[in-house]
Amino acid sequence: MTQLTGHPTTDDDVVHLTVPADGGYLGVLRTATAGLAARLQFALDEIEDLRIAVDEACAMLLAIATRDAELECRFAVTEDALTVEVTVPTVRGATLPSESSFAWKVLTALTTGANAHASGGRATISLLTRRAGF
């Protein structure tokens, strides 16, 4: 399996979480994000930036999610980076915000890289954050 960094990962390096697509459950994803980033010895400000980015990505997806959907989150851990991929089934005709939108400006300012795609009735946002000094 390969992630945004192009570095291979093993199944031991991947954490999957699925929560209801409801804002009340985003705290679970923020906490998991902080815990995994801390495991990589990210600085406190890097951890907080990543938590905010994950929250923003999830908010973008919740706005276009189907009723009673589940938000799937995949965390891939490497020696120097954390990739977070969030996916949700979307309502018909839904589109993600433009890359020139404020939400995307936030994501790109807080992470090393961000991208999104929608197809087959699902939308995915991927975030890559490298630890400082790498």
PDB file of C-alpha atoms in Angstrom:
ATOM      1  CA  MET A   1       0.000   0.000   0.000  1.00  0.00           C
ATOM      2  CA  THR A   2       1.277   3.493  -0.829  1.00  0.00           C
ATOM      3  CA  GLN A   3       0.314   6.882   0.491  1.00  0.00           C
ATOM      4  CA  LEU A   4       0.829  10.511  -0.533  1.00  0.00           C
ATOM      5  CA  THR A   5       4.479  10.354   0.487  1.00  0.00           C
ATOM      6  CA  GLY A   6       5.152   7.406  -1.793  1.00  0.00           C
ATOM      7  CA  HIS A   7       6.683   5.491   1.113  1.00  0.00           C
ATOM      8  CA  PRO A   8       5.328   1.981   1.583  1.00  0.00           C
ATOM      9  CA  THR A   9       3.418   1.212   4.741  1.00  0.00           C
ATOM     10  CA  THR A  10       2.494  -2.035   6.410  1.00  0.00           C
ATOM     11  CA  ASP A  11      -0.841  -2.939   7.944  1.00  0.00           C
ATOM     12  CA  ASP A  12       0.701  -2.231  11.366  1.00  0.00           C
ATOM     13  CA  ASP A  13       1.222   1.373  10.303  1.00  0.00           C
ATOM     14  CA  VAL A  14      -2.435   1.984   9.395  1.00  0.00           C
ATOM     15  CA  VAL A  15      -5.302   2.831  11.726  1.00  0.00           C
ATOM     16  CA  HIS A  16      -8.917   2.789  10.497  1.00  0.00           C
ATOM     17  CA  LEU A  17     -11.700   4.545  12.391  1.00  0.00           C
ATOM     18  CA  THR A  18     -15.333   4.752  11.356  1.00  0.00           C
ATOM     19  CA  VAL A  19     -17.742   7.102  13.114  1.00  0.00           C
ATOM     20  CA  PRO A  20     -21.233   8.369  12.319  1.00  0.00           C
ATOM     21  CA  ALA A  21     -21.093  11.358   9.948  1.00  0.00           C
ATOM     22  CA  ASP A  22     -22.201  13.734  12.671  1.00  0.00           C
ATOM     23  CA  GLY A  23     -20.282  16.660  14.116  1.00  0.00           C
ATOM     24  CA  GLY A  24     -20.680  15.221  17.598  1.00  0.00           C
ATOM     25  CA  TYR A  25     -18.223  12.441  16.742  1.00  0.00           C
ATOM     26  CA  LEU A  26     -15.438  14.601  15.306  1.00  0.00           C
ATOM     27  CA  GLY A  27     -13.793  14.783  18.723  1.00  0.00           C
ATOM     28  CA  VAL A  28     -12.944  11.086  18.383  1.00  0.00           C
ATOM     29  CA  LEU A  29     -11.080  11.770  15.135  1.00  0.00           C
ATOM     30  CA  ARG A  30      -9.339  14.845  16.555  1.00  0.00           C
ATOM     31  CA  THR A  31      -8.174  12.825  19.562  1.00  0.00           C
ATOM     32  CA  ALA A  32      -6.912   9.960  17.379  1.00  0.00           C
ATOM     33  CA  THR A  33      -5.099  12.484  15.176  1.00  0.00           C
ATOM     34  CA  ALA A  34      -3.383  14.081  18.174  1.00  0.00           C
ATOM     35  CA  GLY A  35      -2.412  10.711  19.641  1.00  0.00           C
ATOM     36  CA  LEU A  36      -0.857   9.441  16.436  1.00  0.00           C
ATOM     37  CA  ALA A  37       0.944  12.727  15.771  1.00  0.00           C
ATOM     38  CA  ALA A  38       2.302  12.672  19.339  1.00  0.00           C
ATOM     39  CA  ARG A  39       3.530   9.112  18.715  1.00  0.00           C
ATOM     40  CA  LEU A  40       5.557  10.536  15.809  1.00  0.00           C
ATOM     41  CA  GLN A  41       6.921  13.189  18.175  1.00  0.00           C
ATOM     42  CA  PHE A  42       5.328  16.083  16.328  1.00  0.00           C
ATOM     43  CA  ALA A  43       5.705  19.431  18.109  1.00  0.00           C
ATOM     44  CA  LEU A  44       2.647  20.660  20.004  1.00  0.00           C
ATOM     45  CA  ASP A  45       1.869  23.353  17.417  1.00  0.00           C
ATOM     46  CA  GLU A  46       2.139  20.778  14.593  1.00  0.00           C
ATOM     47  CA  ILE A  47      -0.293  18.500  16.443  1.00  0.00           C
ATOM     48  CA  GLU A  48      -2.771  21.327  16.896  1.00  0.00           C
ATOM     49  CA  ASP A  49      -2.476  22.368  13.227  1.00  0.00           C
ATOM     50  CA  LEU A  50      -3.181  18.805  12.143  1.00  0.00           C
ATOM     51  CA  ARG A  51      -6.163  18.502  14.502  1.00  0.00           C
ATOM     52  CA  ILE A  52      -7.626  21.691  13.015  1.00  0.00           C
ATOM     53  CA  ALA A  53      -6.984  20.449   9.464  1.00  0.00           C
ATOM     54  CA  VAL A  54      -8.708  17.114  10.145  1.00  0.00           C
ATOM     55  CA  ASP A  55     -11.637  18.959  11.696  1.00  0.00           C
ATOM     56  CA  GLU A  56     -11.906  21.257   8.657  1.00  0.00           C
ATOM     57  CA  ALA A  57     -11.702  18.346   6.200  1.00  0.00           C
ATOM     58  CA  CYS A  58     -14.417  16.484   8.093  1.00  0.00           C
ATOM     59  CA  ALA A  59     -16.646  19.572   8.176  1.00  0.00           C
ATOM     60  CA  MET A  60     -16.308  19.877   4.397  1.00  0.00           C
ATOM     61  CA  LEU A  61     -17.348  16.257   3.986  1.00  0.00           C
ATOM     62  CA  LEU A  62     -20.199  16.379   6.501  1.00  0.00           C
ATOM     63  CA  ALA A  63     -21.771  19.177   4.466  1.00  0.00           C
ATOM     64  CA  ILE A  64     -22.208  16.801   1.489  1.00  0.00           C
ATOM     65  CA  ALA A  65     -22.717  13.468   3.293  1.00  0.00           C
ATOM     66  CA  THR A  66     -25.794  11.332   2.846  1.00  0.00           C
ATOM     67  CA  ARG A  67     -28.237  10.980   5.711  1.00  0.00           C
ATOM     68  CA  ASP A  68     -27.097   8.383   8.284  1.00  0.00           C
ATOM     69  CA  ALA A  69     -23.689   8.105   6.595  1.00  0.00           C
ATOM     70  CA  GLU A  70     -20.494   6.937   8.242  1.00  0.00           C
ATOM     71  CA  LEU A  71     -17.264   8.898   8.096  1.00  0.00           C
ATOM     72  CA  GLU A  72     -14.326   6.593   7.418  1.00  0.00           C
ATOM     73  CA  CYS A  73     -10.903   7.777   8.491  1.00  0.00           C
ATOM     74  CA  ARG A  74      -7.631   6.080   7.601  1.00  0.00           C
ATOM     75  CA  PHE A  75      -4.414   7.151   9.328  1.00  0.00           C
ATOM     76  CA  ALA A  76      -1.147   5.958   7.744  1.00  0.00           C
ATOM     77  CA  VAL A  77       1.935   6.393   9.906  1.00  0.00           C
ATOM     78  CA  THR A  78       5.494   6.483   8.584  1.00  0.00           C
ATOM     79  CA  GLU A  79       8.748   7.414  10.264  1.00  0.00           C
ATOM     80  CA  ASP A  80       8.420  11.114   9.414  1.00  0.00           C
ATOM     81  CA  ALA A  81       4.798  11.736   8.395  1.00  0.00           C
ATOM     82  CA  LEU A  82       1.148  11.129   9.076  1.00  0.00           C
ATOM     83  CA  THR A  83      -1.362  10.810   6.246  1.00  0.00           C
ATOM     84  CA  VAL A  84      -5.040  11.157   7.082  1.00  0.00           C
ATOM     85  CA  GLU A  85      -7.645  10.125   4.525  1.00  0.00           C
ATOM     86  CA  VAL A  86     -11.297  10.851   5.288  1.00  0.00           C
ATOM     87  CA  THR A  87     -14.098   9.419   3.133  1.00  0.00           C
ATOM     88  CA  VAL A  88     -17.884   9.727   3.166  1.00  0.00           C
ATOM     89  CA  PRO A  89     -20.767   8.734   0.875  1.00  0.00           C
ATOM     90  CA  THR A  90     -22.227  11.879  -0.701  1.00  0.00           C
ATOM     91  CA  VAL A  91     -25.630  13.083  -1.771  1.00  0.00           C
ATOM     92  CA  ARG A  92     -26.299  13.062  -5.501  1.00  0.00           C
ATOM     93  CA  GLY A  93     -24.733  16.018  -7.287  1.00  0.00           C
ATOM     94  CA  ALA A  94     -22.598  17.047  -4.311  1.00  0.00           C
ATOM     95  CA  THR A  95     -19.302  18.792  -4.982  1.00  0.00           C
ATOM     96  CA  LEU A  96     -16.344  19.574  -2.793  1.00  0.00           C
ATOM     97  CA  PRO A  97     -15.376  23.194  -2.202  1.00  0.00           C
ATOM     98  CA  SER A  98     -13.093  24.726  -4.808  1.00  0.00           C
ATOM     99  CA  GLU A  99      -9.351  24.666  -4.166  1.00  0.00           C
ATOM    100  CA  SER A 100      -9.512  28.469  -4.106  1.00  0.00           C
ATOM    101  CA  SER A 101     -12.034  28.432  -1.232  1.00  0.00           C
ATOM    102  CA  PHE A 102     -11.191  29.544   2.293  1.00  0.00           C
ATOM    103  CA  ALA A 103     -11.560  25.958   3.555  1.00  0.00           C
ATOM    104  CA  TRP A 104      -8.862  24.758   1.139  1.00  0.00           C
ATOM    105  CA  LYS A 105      -6.610  27.670   2.078  1.00  0.00           C
ATOM    106  CA  VAL A 106      -6.873  26.485   5.693  1.00  0.00           C
ATOM    107  CA  LEU A 107      -6.054  22.867   4.764  1.00  0.00           C
ATOM    108  CA  THR A 108      -3.026  23.783   2.662  1.00  0.00           C
ATOM    109  CA  ALA A 109      -1.732  26.237   5.277  1.00  0.00           C
ATOM    110  CA  LEU A 110      -1.928  23.663   8.074  1.00  0.00           C
ATOM    111  CA  THR A 111      -0.564  20.588   6.265  1.00  0.00           C
ATOM    112  CA  THR A 112       2.289  19.615   3.981  1.00  0.00           C
ATOM    113  CA  GLY A 113      -0.190  18.594   1.303  1.00  0.00           C
ATOM    114  CA  ALA A 114      -3.912  18.167   0.747  1.00  0.00           C
ATOM    115  CA  ASN A 115      -5.988  16.760  -2.068  1.00  0.00           C
ATOM    116  CA  ALA A 116      -9.524  15.622  -2.678  1.00  0.00           C
ATOM    117  CA  HIS A 117     -11.543  13.629  -5.135  1.00  0.00           C
ATOM    118  CA  ALA A 118     -15.122  12.561  -5.560  1.00  0.00           C
ATOM    119  CA  SER A 119     -16.365   9.632  -7.596  1.00  0.00           C
ATOM    120  CA  GLY A 120     -18.828   6.789  -7.375  1.00  0.00           C
ATOM    121  CA  GLY A 121     -20.973   8.590  -4.818  1.00  0.00           C
ATOM    122  CA  ARG A 122     -18.086   9.068  -2.366  1.00  0.00           C
ATOM    123  CA  ALA A 123     -15.809  11.985  -1.556  1.00  0.00           C
ATOM    124  CA  THR A 124     -12.341  11.709  -0.042  1.00  0.00           C
ATOM    125  CA  ILE A 125      -9.973  14.295   1.381  1.00  0.00           C
ATOM    126  CA  SER A 126      -6.351  13.304   2.024  1.00  0.00           C
ATOM    127  CA  LEU A 127      -3.994  15.276   4.247  1.00  0.00           C
ATOM    128  CA  LEU A 128      -0.253  14.754   4.568  1.00  0.00           C
ATOM    129  CA  THR A 129       1.777  16.262   7.393  1.00  0.00           C
ATOM    130  CA  ARG A 130       5.519  15.746   7.719  1.00  0.00           C
ATOM    131  CA  ARG A 131       7.268  16.209  11.019  1.00  0.00           C
ATOM    132  CA  ALA A 132       9.418  19.357  11.150  1.00  0.00           C
ATOM    133  CA  GLY A 133      13.035  18.731  10.284  1.00  0.00           C
ATOM    134  CA  PHE A 134      12.303  16.032   7.690  1.00  0.00           C
TER     135      PHE A 134
END
